[in-house]
Amino acid sequence: MSPDADDALRLIRDSAAAIAPRQGDLGRIRALRFTRPGFDRAVWRQMAELGWLGLLVEEARGGSGLGLAEFCALAEELGAGLVPEPLIFAAAIAPILPDAAAVIGGERIVLPAWQEQPNTLAPGAATRFAGGRVSGAKHFIPMADGADAFLVATADGLALVEREAPGVTLDLAMTQDGGHFGTLALRNAPATPVPGRIEPALESITLALAATALGLMDRAFALTLDYLRTRRQFGRAIGSFQALQHRAADLKLQLELTRASVAAAAAAPSPAVISRAKARAAEASLLLTRQAIQLHGGIGYTDEYDVGLFLRKAMVIANLHGSAALHRARFAALAPDMTE
Amino acid sequence: MDAAALDALDDETFRLEVRRFVEAHYPPALRNPPKRLHWAENQVWYRLLAAHGWLAPGWPREYGGMGLSAAKQLIVIEEFERHGCARTNDHGVVMVGPLLIRYGSDAQKQFFLPKILSGEAIWCQGYSEPNAGSDLASLRTEAVIDGDDYVINGQKTWTTLATDANWIFLLVRTDKAAKKQEGISFLLVPMDSPGITVRPIINLELHDEFCEVFFDNVRVPRANLVGEENKGWTMAKALLGFERIFLGSPRQSAYALVRLKLLAERMGLAEDPTFQDRYTRLRLDLEDHKALYETFAAQLRRGEALGADVSMLKIHQSELFQRITEAMLEIAGENAGLLEPMEGNRALHPAGLFIQARPATIYGGSNEIQRNILAGSVLDLPAT
Ligand SMILES: Cc1cc2nc3c(=O)[nH]c(=O)nc-3n(C[C@H](O)[C@H](O)[C@H](O)COP(=O)(O)OP(=O)(O)OC[C@H]3O[C@@H](n4cnc5c(N)ncnc54)[C@H](O)[C@@H]3O)c2cc1C
């Protein structure tokens, strides 16, 4: 990687620290849990000022024209901070939106609405768009309650639907991390057509979710190592017990495999390597956060101690944009097996 | 039918009898509770079990138990879990009863055992402290003799359902000079004693299930000492055997496996060969676990003390429970992240059960500690 590229990544990570400091307390995140819309518009505008919403938009259209490596670095930091703002979803579709300026500027929040079945990567095709009206239902839209509009995938192309338009209803189901999934029901809702395809954006989000998982793993692991060093039982630090040392060593291995997998996919993205990264991140993040609870003992099972927040986030992310099993199957279908 | 008659039935007839009992009596509104219920919610079931003499399947009949064979106790567990029955406030039945039957004075037995069976005495377990978890023997809550009383000062934590209990069984330090295991005693204390403060702690299920319990000059008569002073550790260790066989019973795994299957059907995966293989593996683990459980339960029924090897049951059961819920999470798709049961159906709550399974490897002696016990006391491997 060139020195310039390294600099760009470092800049992104540094700028992320303004909103999601690695050492910061999680008071803001706790306060927003189980509220509506579950995130903060003021922080969203701050993110816009930092250029994050236009990160993937080409410079000619007012963005910064960066790539998936930078996008993943950002997602990783946001994951480490358990940031509830649905930035990766909005930023991934910004390049295909017609009036990108308001979106990049943070005044208008548009989220993708594509899914009709659980556990899939294929935009559902039961939603129809004809005569300027959309009908259908879309599920599992993270933080949908904060959107001004939705980019809806239909059998007849992409459609932009305003949240407040007639024929639009949004139902929310709370998620373990304190956010929610929206279910969008459209009954002859007025919409404007948007040229282009949503699939590339869905791939970017899938990879960014793997990076988010990496970030939260990293932070949960640091918290756990700290605890192993300071918690004493039997007159010694519990981290001195070899059984726990081996556990920590195994978790470190999974953490670094995830980091390597995400970095490889970000450097040379293809559906196969993105699946590889997501499959790893889904499993490893659940393993690591489960073990983080275990290694904390009773205090790990309290809501007031932070480590549980990371488990809850991992539970929400693990199967979003496809479970580990789905991505293993997709990898097997797409990646030539050189051993044959 | 009385307990002796029930125990004389053949196993299949007995199973039908249990099923009939549950279906006839279990309150439908309490099926598949998404969280552990508080006494206010589940006492109906406790009292029903008590009224029909079904509360204590493992206690000897002379003390009001059913005195069932190990195989029949298993059948009771299976049928209750299949139906989705709530866990009761069972510390009295599972731990205090067996403790008193073995170590209690006649007066204590006569006073407490009927109160446990009637639901008048509801218990919580005061062992763990902020700095005495795995290293329980380093506990510091102390009890000092003053006239006819003990005066207790200190703090317990992670005390499950302490807000529901009117009694607590407590490990306290009564001799600060002795080696740490040798200065511990067992006390039975009313929760309404002046000087006791209870603070609920919200757990990962976002439920106020466990608590901190503070003791500030709490007085309790010396007659509430169980066994001899400073012999509490020996009794506590014997009692851990009862706790471990309870936690090692297939209760939780049996419950979870039925829900895994329901979820697979709902997700359209029941016929999927990969799922079927995984499910069958879990099912076989459960069947073999039951067989192992039965050998330990039979020892108890013969009146034998359980050895340190009962740790195997606790390890395997808690990890099987977790593996089943992990399978649920993996096949649930996006539903794995939901806060509430899917589609309002309490039997379909993969996220809830997954979280509920987390502490099973922590409480009752963490699985790391159980493995240390196996390696040291059972396998006789050298210490570090
Ligand atoms: C849901 C729940 C309910 C509970 N209910 C009760 C209750 O009703 N009454 C009660 O008294 N207690 C209760 N407990 C407390 C429980 O018994 C303790 O949490 C448990 O003994 C562990 O102690 P700890 O939490 O202090 O963890 P620690 O002892 O600090 O352990 C932290 C980690 O270090 C590991 N560890 C510690 N020592 C060693 C070692 N020598 N070798 C290897 N690993 C080691 C542990 O396994 C764990 O992973 C409950 C706990 C939970 C989670």
Coordinates of C-alpha atoms in Angstrom, one line a residue, chain B:
Chain B
M1 CA -52.5 -40.7 42.9
D2 CA -50.0 -40.6 45.8
A3 CA -46.2 -40.5 45.3
A4 CA -45.7 -44.2 46.1
A5 CA -48.3 -45.2 43.5
L6 CA -46.8 -42.9 40.9
D7 CA -43.3 -44.3 41.5
A8 CA -44.7 -47.8 41.1
L9 CA -46.0 -47.0 37.5
D10 CA -44.0 -48.1 34.5
D11 CA -42.1 -45.3 32.9
E12 CA -44.4 -44.8 29.9
T13 CA -47.6 -44.8 32.0
F14 CA -45.9 -42.4 34.3
R15 CA -45.0 -40.1 31.4
L16 CA -48.6 -39.9 30.3
E17 CA -49.6 -39.2 33.9
V18 CA -47.1 -36.3 34.1
R19 CA -48.3 -35.0 30.7
R20 CA -51.9 -35.2 31.8
F21 CA -51.0 -33.3 35.1
V22 CA -49.2 -30.5 33.3
E23 CA -51.9 -30.1 30.6
A24 CA -54.6 -30.1 33.2
H25 CA -53.0 -27.7 35.6
Y26 CA -50.3 -25.5 34.1
P27 CA -51.6 -21.9 33.6
P28 CA -51.6 -21.3 29.9
A29 CA -50.6 -17.6 30.3
L30 CA -47.3 -18.7 31.8
R31 CA -46.1 -21.0 29.0
N32 CA -42.6 -20.2 27.5
P33 CA -41.9 -17.2 29.7
P34 CA -39.4 -15.0 27.8
K35 CA -37.6 -14.2 31.1
R36 CA -37.4 -15.9 34.5
L37 CA -40.6 -15.1 36.3
H38 CA -40.8 -13.4 39.7
W39 CA -42.6 -14.9 42.6
A40 CA -45.6 -12.6 42.1
E41 CA -46.0 -14.2 38.6
N42 CA -45.1 -17.8 39.2
Q43 CA -46.4 -18.6 42.7
V44 CA -49.6 -20.0 41.2
W45 CA -47.5 -22.8 39.7
Y46 CA -45.5 -23.3 42.8
R47 CA -48.6 -23.6 44.9
L48 CA -50.3 -25.9 42.4
L49 CA -47.3 -28.2 42.5
A50 CA -47.3 -28.0 46.3
A51 CA -51.0 -28.8 46.5
H52 CA -50.7 -31.9 44.4
G53 CA -47.5 -33.1 46.1
W54 CA -45.4 -32.6 43.0
L55 CA -43.1 -29.9 44.3
A56 CA -40.1 -32.0 45.4
P57 CA -39.7 -35.1 43.1
G58 CA -36.3 -35.9 44.6
W59 CA -37.0 -35.4 48.3
P60 CA -37.6 -38.6 50.4
R61 CA -41.3 -39.3 51.0
E62 CA -40.9 -39.0 54.8
Y63 CA -40.2 -35.3 54.4
G64 CA -43.0 -34.7 51.9
G65 CA -41.1 -35.3 48.7
M66 CA -42.1 -37.8 45.9
G67 CA -39.0 -40.0 46.3
L68 CA -39.1 -40.8 42.6
S69 CA -36.6 -43.0 40.8
A70 CA -33.9 -41.2 38.8
A71 CA -35.6 -42.2 35.5
K72 CA -38.9 -40.8 36.7
Q73 CA -37.4 -37.5 37.9
L74 CA -36.0 -37.2 34.3
I75 CA -39.4 -37.8 32.9
V76 CA -40.8 -35.0 35.0
I77 CA -38.1 -32.6 33.8
E78 CA -38.7 -33.6 30.2
E79 CA -42.4 -33.2 30.3
F80 CA -42.3 -29.8 32.1
E81 CA -39.8 -28.5 29.6
R82 CA -41.6 -29.8 26.6
H83 CA -44.7 -27.9 27.8
G84 CA -42.7 -24.7 28.5
C85 CA -43.3 -24.5 32.2
A86 CA -41.8 -21.6 34.1
R87 CA -38.9 -22.2 36.6
T88 CA -40.2 -21.6 40.1
N89 CA -38.3 -19.9 43.0
D90 CA -36.7 -23.2 43.6
H91 CA -33.8 -22.5 46.0
G92 CA -35.7 -24.0 48.9
V93 CA -36.5 -27.2 47.1
V94 CA -33.2 -27.6 45.4
M95 CA -30.8 -26.5 48.0
V96 CA -32.1 -25.6 51.5
G97 CA -34.3 -28.8 51.8
P98 CA -31.5 -31.2 51.0
L99 CA -29.1 -29.2 53.3
L100 CA -31.5 -29.4 56.2
I101 CA -32.4 -33.0 55.6
R102 CA -28.7 -33.9 55.8
Y103 CA -27.4 -31.4 58.4
G104 CA -30.3 -29.5 60.0
S105 CA -31.4 -30.0 63.6
D106 CA -34.8 -31.7 64.2
A107 CA -36.2 -28.3 65.2
Q108 CA -35.0 -26.8 61.9
K109 CA -36.4 -29.6 59.9
Q110 CA -39.7 -29.4 61.6
F111 CA -39.8 -25.6 61.2
F112 CA -38.5 -25.1 57.6
L113 CA -39.3 -28.2 55.5
P114 CA -43.1 -27.8 55.7
K115 CA -42.7 -24.1 55.0
I116 CA -40.7 -24.8 51.9
L117 CA -43.4 -27.3 50.7
S118 CA -46.2 -24.8 51.3
G119 CA -44.5 -21.8 49.7
E120 CA -44.4 -19.9 52.9
A121 CA -40.6 -19.8 52.9
I122 CA -39.0 -18.6 49.7
W123 CA -35.2 -18.6 49.6
C124 CA -32.3 -16.9 48.0
Q125 CA -28.7 -17.9 48.1
G126 CA -26.2 -15.6 49.8
Y127 CA -22.8 -16.9 48.9
S128 CA -21.0 -14.7 46.3
E129 CA -19.5 -11.3 47.3
P130 CA -17.8 -8.6 45.1
N131 CA -14.4 -10.0 45.9
A132 CA -15.4 -13.6 46.5
G133 CA -16.7 -15.2 43.4
S134 CA -14.7 -18.2 42.1
D135 CA -12.6 -17.8 45.2
L136 CA -15.7 -18.2 47.4
A137 CA -13.7 -19.3 50.5
S138 CA -12.3 -15.7 50.7
L139 CA -15.7 -14.3 51.6
R140 CA -15.7 -11.5 54.2
T141 CA -19.3 -11.0 55.4
E142 CA -18.9 -11.7 59.1
A143 CA -21.1 -12.9 61.9
V144 CA -20.1 -12.2 65.5
I145 CA -21.8 -13.7 68.5
D146 CA -23.5 -11.3 70.9
G147 CA -25.5 -13.0 73.6
D148 CA -28.0 -15.3 71.9
D149 CA -27.6 -13.7 68.5
Y150 CA -25.2 -13.5 65.7
V151 CA -24.6 -9.9 64.4
I152 CA -24.0 -9.9 60.6
N153 CA -22.1 -7.2 58.6
G154 CA -21.1 -7.2 55.0
Q155 CA -22.3 -7.6 51.5
K156 CA -23.5 -10.3 49.1
T157 CA -23.9 -9.9 45.4
W158 CA -25.5 -11.6 42.3
T159 CA -28.1 -12.9 44.7
T160 CA -30.8 -14.3 42.4
L161 CA -34.4 -13.3 43.1
A162 CA -33.5 -11.7 46.4
T163 CA -36.4 -9.3 46.1
D164 CA -38.8 -12.3 46.1
A165 CA -37.3 -14.1 49.0
N166 CA -38.3 -14.0 52.6
W167 CA -35.3 -16.1 53.7
I168 CA -31.7 -16.1 52.7
F169 CA -29.2 -18.9 53.3
L170 CA -25.9 -17.3 54.0
L171 CA -22.2 -18.2 54.2
V172 CA -20.5 -16.0 56.7
R173 CA -17.1 -15.7 58.4
T174 CA -17.2 -16.6 62.0
D175 CA -13.5 -17.0 62.7
K176 CA -11.1 -14.5 61.1
A177 CA -8.0 -16.2 62.5
A178 CA -8.6 -19.7 61.0
K179 CA -7.5 -20.8 57.6
K180 CA -10.0 -19.3 55.1
Q181 CA -12.1 -22.5 54.6
E182 CA -12.2 -23.2 58.3
G183 CA -13.8 -20.0 59.6
I184 CA -17.0 -20.2 57.6
S185 CA -20.5 -20.9 59.0
F186 CA -24.0 -21.4 57.5
L187 CA -26.8 -19.2 58.7
L188 CA -30.5 -18.9 57.9
V189 CA -31.7 -15.3 58.0
P190 CA -35.2 -13.7 57.5
M191 CA -35.0 -11.1 54.7
D192 CA -37.2 -8.7 56.7
S193 CA -34.6 -8.5 59.5
P194 CA -33.7 -4.9 60.3
G195 CA -30.4 -3.9 58.6
I196 CA -30.9 -5.8 55.4
T197 CA -31.0 -3.7 52.2
V198 CA -31.6 -5.2 48.8
R199 CA -30.6 -3.5 45.5
P200 CA -31.7 -5.2 42.3
I201 CA -29.2 -5.3 39.4
I202 CA -30.4 -5.2 35.8
N203 CA -28.9 -8.2 33.9
L204 CA -28.2 -8.7 30.2
E205 CA -31.8 -9.8 29.7
L206 CA -32.6 -6.2 30.9
H207 CA -34.4 -8.0 33.8
D208 CA -34.1 -7.3 37.6
E209 CA -33.3 -10.9 38.4
F210 CA -30.2 -10.7 40.6
C211 CA -29.4 -8.3 43.4
E212 CA -26.9 -6.9 45.9
V213 CA -27.8 -7.6 49.5
F214 CA -26.2 -5.4 52.3
F215 CA -26.1 -6.4 55.9
D216 CA -25.7 -3.7 58.5
N217 CA -25.7 -5.1 62.1
V218 CA -28.3 -7.7 61.3
R219 CA -29.2 -9.8 64.3
V220 CA -30.3 -13.5 63.9
P221 CA -30.7 -16.0 66.8
R222 CA -27.9 -18.5 67.2
A223 CA -30.5 -21.3 66.7
N224 CA -30.4 -20.3 63.0
L225 CA -26.9 -21.8 62.6
V226 CA -27.0 -24.9 60.5
G227 CA -24.6 -27.7 61.7
E228 CA -21.6 -26.7 63.7
E229 CA -20.0 -23.3 63.8
N230 CA -17.0 -23.0 61.4
K231 CA -18.1 -26.1 59.5
G232 CA -20.0 -24.2 56.9
W233 CA -17.6 -24.8 54.1
T234 CA -17.9 -28.6 54.3
M235 CA -21.7 -28.3 54.2
A236 CA -21.5 -25.7 51.4
K237 CA -19.4 -28.1 49.4
A238 CA -21.8 -31.0 49.9
L239 CA -24.6 -28.6 48.9
L240 CA -22.8 -27.6 45.7
G241 CA -23.2 -31.3 44.7
F242 CA -27.0 -30.7 44.8
E243 CA -26.7 -27.4 42.9
R244 CA -24.5 -29.0 40.3
I245 CA -26.8 -32.0 39.7
F246 CA -29.7 -29.6 39.4
L247 CA -27.7 -27.3 37.0
G248 CA -26.5 -30.5 35.3
S249 CA -30.1 -31.8 34.8
P250 CA -31.1 -31.7 31.1
R251 CA -33.8 -29.1 32.0
Q252 CA -32.5 -26.1 30.0
S253 CA -31.1 -28.1 27.1
A254 CA -34.4 -30.0 26.7
Y255 CA -36.3 -26.8 26.7
A256 CA -34.0 -25.2 24.2
L257 CA -33.9 -28.1 21.8
V258 CA -37.6 -28.1 21.4
R259 CA -37.5 -24.4 20.6
L260 CA -34.6 -24.9 18.1
K261 CA -36.8 -27.3 16.2
L262 CA -39.7 -24.9 16.1
L263 CA -37.5 -22.1 14.9
A264 CA -36.0 -24.3 12.1
E265 CA -39.6 -25.1 11.0
R266 CA -40.5 -21.4 11.0
M267 CA -37.3 -20.5 9.0
G268 CA -38.0 -23.3 6.5
L269 CA -34.9 -25.2 7.4
A270 CA -36.3 -28.3 9.1
E271 CA -35.6 -30.4 6.0
D272 CA -32.2 -28.9 5.3
P273 CA -29.6 -31.6 5.5
T274 CA -27.0 -29.3 7.1
F275 CA -29.4 -28.3 9.7
Q276 CA -30.6 -31.9 10.3
D277 CA -27.1 -33.1 10.9
R278 CA -26.5 -30.3 13.4
Y279 CA -29.8 -30.8 15.1
T280 CA -29.3 -34.6 15.3
R281 CA -25.9 -34.0 16.8
L282 CA -27.4 -31.8 19.5
R283 CA -30.1 -34.3 20.1
L284 CA -27.7 -37.1 20.6
D285 CA -25.7 -34.9 23.0
L286 CA -28.9 -34.5 24.9
E287 CA -29.8 -38.2 24.9
D288 CA -26.3 -39.1 26.1
H289 CA -26.4 -36.4 28.7
K290 CA -29.6 -37.8 30.1
A291 CA -28.0 -41.2 30.4
L292 CA -25.1 -39.7 32.3
Y293 CA -27.5 -37.6 34.5
E294 CA -29.5 -40.7 35.4
T295 CA -26.4 -42.4 36.9
F296 CA -25.8 -39.4 39.2
A297 CA -29.5 -39.1 40.1
A298 CA -29.6 -42.8 41.0
Q299 CA -26.6 -42.3 43.4
L300 CA -28.6 -39.6 45.1
R301 CA -31.7 -41.7 45.4
R302 CA -29.6 -44.5 47.0
G303 CA -28.6 -41.9 49.6
E304 CA -25.0 -41.7 48.5
A305 CA -23.1 -38.4 48.5
L306 CA -22.1 -37.1 45.1
G307 CA -18.5 -36.9 44.3
A308 CA -16.5 -34.1 42.6
D309 CA -17.2 -35.8 39.3
V310 CA -20.7 -34.3 39.2
S311 CA -18.9 -31.2 37.7
M312 CA -19.0 -33.1 34.4
L313 CA -22.8 -32.8 34.4
K314 CA -22.7 -29.1 35.0
I315 CA -20.1 -28.5 32.3
H316 CA -21.8 -30.5 29.7
Q317 CA -25.3 -29.4 30.3
S318 CA -24.5 -25.7 30.4
E319 CA -22.4 -25.8 27.2
L320 CA -25.0 -27.9 25.4
F321 CA -27.6 -25.4 26.3
Q322 CA -25.4 -22.7 24.9
R323 CA -24.6 -24.6 21.7
I324 CA -28.3 -25.1 21.1
T325 CA -29.0 -21.4 21.5
E326 CA -26.0 -20.6 19.2
A327 CA -27.5 -22.8 16.6
M328 CA -30.8 -20.9 17.0
L329 CA -29.1 -17.6 16.6
E330 CA -27.3 -18.7 13.4
I331 CA -30.4 -19.9 11.7
A332 CA -32.6 -17.1 12.8
G333 CA -31.5 -14.6 10.1
E334 CA -32.0 -11.0 11.1
N335 CA -34.4 -12.2 13.9
A336 CA -31.2 -13.0 15.9
G337 CA -31.0 -9.4 16.8
L338 CA -34.6 -8.8 17.9
L339 CA -35.3 -7.6 21.5
E340 CA -38.7 -9.3 21.7
P341 CA -39.9 -12.8 20.6
M342 CA -40.5 -13.2 16.8
E343 CA -44.1 -12.5 15.6
G344 CA -45.3 -12.2 19.2
N345 CA -44.7 -16.0 19.7
R346 CA -42.8 -16.6 23.0
A347 CA -41.7 -20.0 21.8
L348 CA -39.7 -18.2 19.0
H349 CA -37.2 -16.1 20.8
P350 CA -33.7 -17.0 19.7
A351 CA -32.1 -13.8 20.9
G352 CA -33.7 -14.1 24.3
L353 CA -32.7 -17.7 24.8
F354 CA -29.2 -17.1 23.5
I355 CA -28.7 -14.3 26.2
Q356 CA -30.3 -16.4 28.9
A357 CA -27.9 -19.2 28.2
R358 CA -24.8 -17.0 28.6
P359 CA -24.5 -17.1 32.4
A360 CA -25.1 -20.9 32.7
T361 CA -21.3 -21.3 32.4
I362 CA -20.7 -18.7 35.1
Y363 CA -23.2 -19.4 37.9
G364 CA -23.1 -22.4 40.2
G365 CA -19.3 -22.4 39.9
S366 CA -17.9 -21.3 36.5
N367 CA -17.0 -23.9 34.0
E368 CA -13.4 -23.0 34.3
I369 CA -13.6 -23.8 38.0
Q370 CA -15.5 -27.0 37.3
R371 CA -12.7 -28.1 34.9
N372 CA -10.1 -27.2 37.6
I373 CA -12.0 -29.5 40.0
L374 CA -12.2 -32.3 37.4
A375 CA -8.5 -32.0 36.6
G376 CA -7.5 -31.8 40.3
S377 CA -9.9 -33.9 42.4
V378 CA -11.1 -36.4 39.8
L379 CA -8.2 -36.9 37.5
D380 CA -5.6 -36.3 40.2
L381 CA -3.4 -34.3 38.0
P382 CA -0.6 -32.4 39.8
A383 CA -1.3 -28.8 40.9
T384 CA 0.6 -25.9 39.3

